[in-house]
Amino acid sequence: MTRIGIHDLAVATTHHVVELDDLAEAAGVDPAKYRLGLGQERMSFPAPDDDVVTIGAAAAAPILERHGADGIRTVLFATESGVDQSKSGGVFVHRLLGLPPTVRTVELKQACYGGTAALQTALGIVARDPRERVLVISSDIARYELDSPGEPTQGAAAVAMLVSADPDILEIEPIAGVNTTDVDDFWRPTDSTTAIVDGALSLDAYLHSVTGAWDDYRAQGGPDVDEIHRFVYHQPFTKMARKAHAHLAAHTGVELPVETLETSFRYNRVLGNSYTASLFVGLAAVLDHEDDLAGTRIGLFSYGSGSVSEIITGIVQDGYREHSRRDETAAALAARVRLPLDDYRALHAATTTSSADVETPHVTTRPYRFAGVRGRARHYEPTTTPATAERETVEPASADR
Ligand code: COA
């Protein structure tokens, strides 16, 4: 059988970053609640000319630089925070990246699960014709209401993955465990820029889904828990992954040390929640920071509120370290510009669902920018004009590297 999986992956994020210590101070909350209670230190935040298209394109560009576009006939763009009710964000990315017209492009949605749906779809396309390669982009900007419990769990990131036969990084195994349960734990009505969430219910629904997907995975013939060497979970906040792992340990009766999750938190702790991208950000962190994974099996748990969840596994390929983008990801994190709390609150409050014509100020220093709306249509461009915003680059946190 043809081996199919992740041939390359790259992470991108927004121009700004908000320090959760600043948020805690302004809210009169003990900073330890965010650092330890949620396991979060910082959250990426978009400049006015960043969005899921621009960071998605920024994640995908280095993959095309390395591999070219030959064989790419499909772009799958997964997001919760899409920019149009009809047009796929992937079509904007397709143009920004100069991809040929002989490509099918579509957007997928199911809260934070959409990226895994895109990956599964990509695997199917390559299984049908192993000459094809599929560009999968998961890109999200997580927004909760100001002063709500969800506010410190916001964030933003995109992960682009090239899915192909004979992958250099991770061969995805065919067995998957899935679970769909209709639950109102988190959703976002079309007139709202922020998610509506029942926090306690979302935690319960997530844990219920871990065991539901796990039981299906085993029923489908998936290997037992002690044959999976590393687990990576969707991380709405990193503490959630600890809870999930402990829950799986109790469910299976097998001791599963939570310390083995630590590496998967390195990027998510300082990016915040990135919905569809979060799981793959965790995977990138593990691949970038662990040297001895070749031949081991990694379990990936994906959860999208509403809810759909899935467990898949992959075998890490020999030589995976040679394909690491660790330095580039560290540079992208370190280059973010710290946003003072007042500016963050003003930008957050100004976020709108309006499609009125507007020219967007030049702020972002990322490779692509949202230029504005003309004739109610969105326009994007490479970032050629120097950003005018005052910059204060943050020192990398211990977790950034
Ligand atoms: N020092 C250390 N830890 C502290 C603390 C302090 N001073 N104060 C509180 N904590 C801990 C709490 O004990 C709790 O940990 P636990 O869950 O292990 O018991 C944690 O910090 C969170 O505190 P809590 O009071 O439960 O937080 P909250 O009511 O403010 O909301 C969420 C937490 C996750 C529900 C909220 O951030 C949210 O709605 N997030 C968005 C939805 C989401 O991400 N859901 C996940 C599934 S998709």
PDB file of N, CA and C in Angstrom, residues 17 54 96 109 117 126-127 159 199 204 215 219 222 234 240 246 253 286 300 312 348 355 375 387 389 392:
ATOM      1  N   VAL A  17       1.439  40.648  19.220  1.00  0.00           N
ATOM      2  CA  VAL A  17       1.318  39.701  20.326  1.00  0.00           C
ATOM      3  C   VAL A  17       0.871  40.464  21.570  1.00  0.00           C
ATOM      4  N   THR A  54      -4.014  36.041   4.973  1.00  0.00           N
ATOM      5  CA  THR A  54      -2.612  36.488   4.920  1.00  0.00           C
ATOM      6  C   THR A  54      -1.685  35.550   5.692  1.00  0.00           C
ATOM      7  N   LEU A  96      -2.415  34.773  -4.295  1.00  0.00           N
ATOM      8  CA  LEU A  96      -1.216  35.357  -3.666  1.00  0.00           C
ATOM      9  C   LEU A  96       0.021  34.498  -3.928  1.00  0.00           C
ATOM     10  N   LYS A 109     -15.164  23.700   7.089  1.00  0.00           N
ATOM     11  CA  LYS A 109     -15.509  24.282   8.402  1.00  0.00           C
ATOM     12  C   LYS A 109     -16.123  23.254   9.335  1.00  0.00           C
ATOM     13  N   ALA A 117     -10.264  17.415   9.057  1.00  0.00           N
ATOM     14  CA  ALA A 117     -11.122  17.031   7.927  1.00  0.00           C
ATOM     15  C   ALA A 117     -10.379  17.275   6.612  1.00  0.00           C
ATOM     16  N   VAL A 126      -4.818  11.714  -2.464  1.00  0.00           N
ATOM     17  CA  VAL A 126      -3.516  11.149  -2.832  1.00  0.00           C
ATOM     18  C   VAL A 126      -3.603   9.623  -2.952  1.00  0.00           C
ATOM     19  N   ALA A 127      -4.459   9.011  -2.129  1.00  0.00           N
ATOM     20  CA  ALA A 127      -4.626   7.549  -2.236  1.00  0.00           C
ATOM     21  C   ALA A 127      -5.183   7.189  -3.610  1.00  0.00           C
ATOM     22  N   VAL A 159      -1.095  26.839   9.905  1.00  0.00           N
ATOM     23  CA  VAL A 159      -0.154  25.769   9.568  1.00  0.00           C
ATOM     24  C   VAL A 159      -0.483  25.301   8.157  1.00  0.00           C
ATOM     25  N   GLY A 199     -18.104  27.634  28.693  1.00  0.00           N
ATOM     26  CA  GLY A 199     -16.768  27.119  29.011  1.00  0.00           C
ATOM     27  C   GLY A 199     -16.791  25.755  29.674  1.00  0.00           C
ATOM     28  N   ASP A 204     -16.205  19.623  29.250  1.00  0.00           N
ATOM     29  CA  ASP A 204     -16.835  18.295  29.353  1.00  0.00           C
ATOM     30  C   ASP A 204     -16.983  17.650  27.978  1.00  0.00           C
ATOM     31  N   ASP A 215     -12.577   5.059  21.778  1.00  0.00           N
ATOM     32  CA  ASP A 215     -13.274   3.770  21.726  1.00  0.00           C
ATOM     33  C   ASP A 215     -13.522   3.356  20.273  1.00  0.00           C
ATOM     34  N   ALA A 219     -12.101   0.133  18.296  1.00  0.00           N
ATOM     35  CA  ALA A 219     -13.064  -0.749  17.631  1.00  0.00           C
ATOM     36  C   ALA A 219     -12.707  -0.942  16.156  1.00  0.00           C
ATOM     37  N   GLY A 222      -7.376   0.004  15.775  1.00  0.00           N
ATOM     38  CA  GLY A 222      -6.205   0.839  16.057  1.00  0.00           C
ATOM     39  C   GLY A 222      -5.354   0.254  17.178  1.00  0.00           C
ATOM     40  N   HIS A 234      -5.400  18.727  20.371  1.00  0.00           N
ATOM     41  CA  HIS A 234      -5.872  20.089  20.109  1.00  0.00           C
ATOM     42  C   HIS A 234      -5.749  20.886  21.421  1.00  0.00           C
ATOM     43  N   MET A 240      -5.661  22.177  28.734  1.00  0.00           N
ATOM     44  CA  MET A 240      -6.719  21.279  28.258  1.00  0.00           C
ATOM     45  C   MET A 240      -6.138  19.942  27.817  1.00  0.00           C
ATOM     46  N   ALA A 246      -4.929  12.912  30.975  1.00  0.00           N
ATOM     47  CA  ALA A 246      -5.287  12.257  32.243  1.00  0.00           C
ATOM     48  C   ALA A 246      -6.609  11.498  32.083  1.00  0.00           C
ATOM     49  N   GLY A 253      -6.978   2.861  31.731  1.00  0.00           N
ATOM     50  CA  GLY A 253      -6.338   2.185  32.855  1.00  0.00           C
ATOM     51  C   GLY A 253      -4.836   2.072  32.689  1.00  0.00           C
ATOM     52  N   VAL A 286       6.600  19.442  18.461  1.00  0.00           N
ATOM     53  CA  VAL A 286       7.206  18.153  18.822  1.00  0.00           C
ATOM     54  C   VAL A 286       8.287  17.774  17.802  1.00  0.00           C
ATOM     55  N   LEU A 300      -2.661  11.797  17.250  1.00  0.00           N
ATOM     56  CA  LEU A 300      -3.142  13.181  17.121  1.00  0.00           C
ATOM     57  C   LEU A 300      -4.629  13.206  17.448  1.00  0.00           C
ATOM     58  N   ILE A 312      -6.171  10.161  15.011  1.00  0.00           N
ATOM     59  CA  ILE A 312      -5.412   9.487  13.960  1.00  0.00           C
ATOM     60  C   ILE A 312      -3.994   9.276  14.491  1.00  0.00           C
ATOM     61  N   HIS A 348      -9.517  45.197  19.055  1.00  0.00           N
ATOM     62  CA  HIS A 348     -10.500  44.130  19.247  1.00  0.00           C
ATOM     63  C   HIS A 348     -11.919  44.688  19.060  1.00  0.00           C
ATOM     64  N   SER A 355     -18.904  44.783   5.489  1.00  0.00           N
ATOM     65  CA  SER A 355     -18.170  44.642   4.230  1.00  0.00           C
ATOM     66  C   SER A 355     -18.111  45.972   3.493  1.00  0.00           C
ATOM     67  N   GLY A 375     -15.686  47.849  -3.661  1.00  0.00           N
ATOM     68  CA  GLY A 375     -16.886  47.268  -4.271  1.00  0.00           C
ATOM     69  C   GLY A 375     -17.373  46.077  -3.468  1.00  0.00           C
ATOM     70  N   ALA A 387       6.024  48.842   6.999  1.00  0.00           N
ATOM     71  CA  ALA A 387       5.014  49.117   8.016  1.00  0.00           C
ATOM     72  C   ALA A 387       5.333  50.433   8.710  1.00  0.00           C
ATOM     73  N   ALA A 389       3.770  51.322  11.648  1.00  0.00           N
ATOM     74  CA  ALA A 389       3.493  51.232  13.087  1.00  0.00           C
ATOM     75  C   ALA A 389       4.789  51.218  13.894  1.00  0.00           C
ATOM     76  N   GLU A 392       7.767  47.333  18.854  1.00  0.00           N
ATOM     77  CA  GLU A 392       8.481  46.959  20.067  1.00  0.00           C
ATOM     78  C   GLU A 392       8.537  45.445  20.073  1.00  0.00           C
TER      79      GLU A 392
END
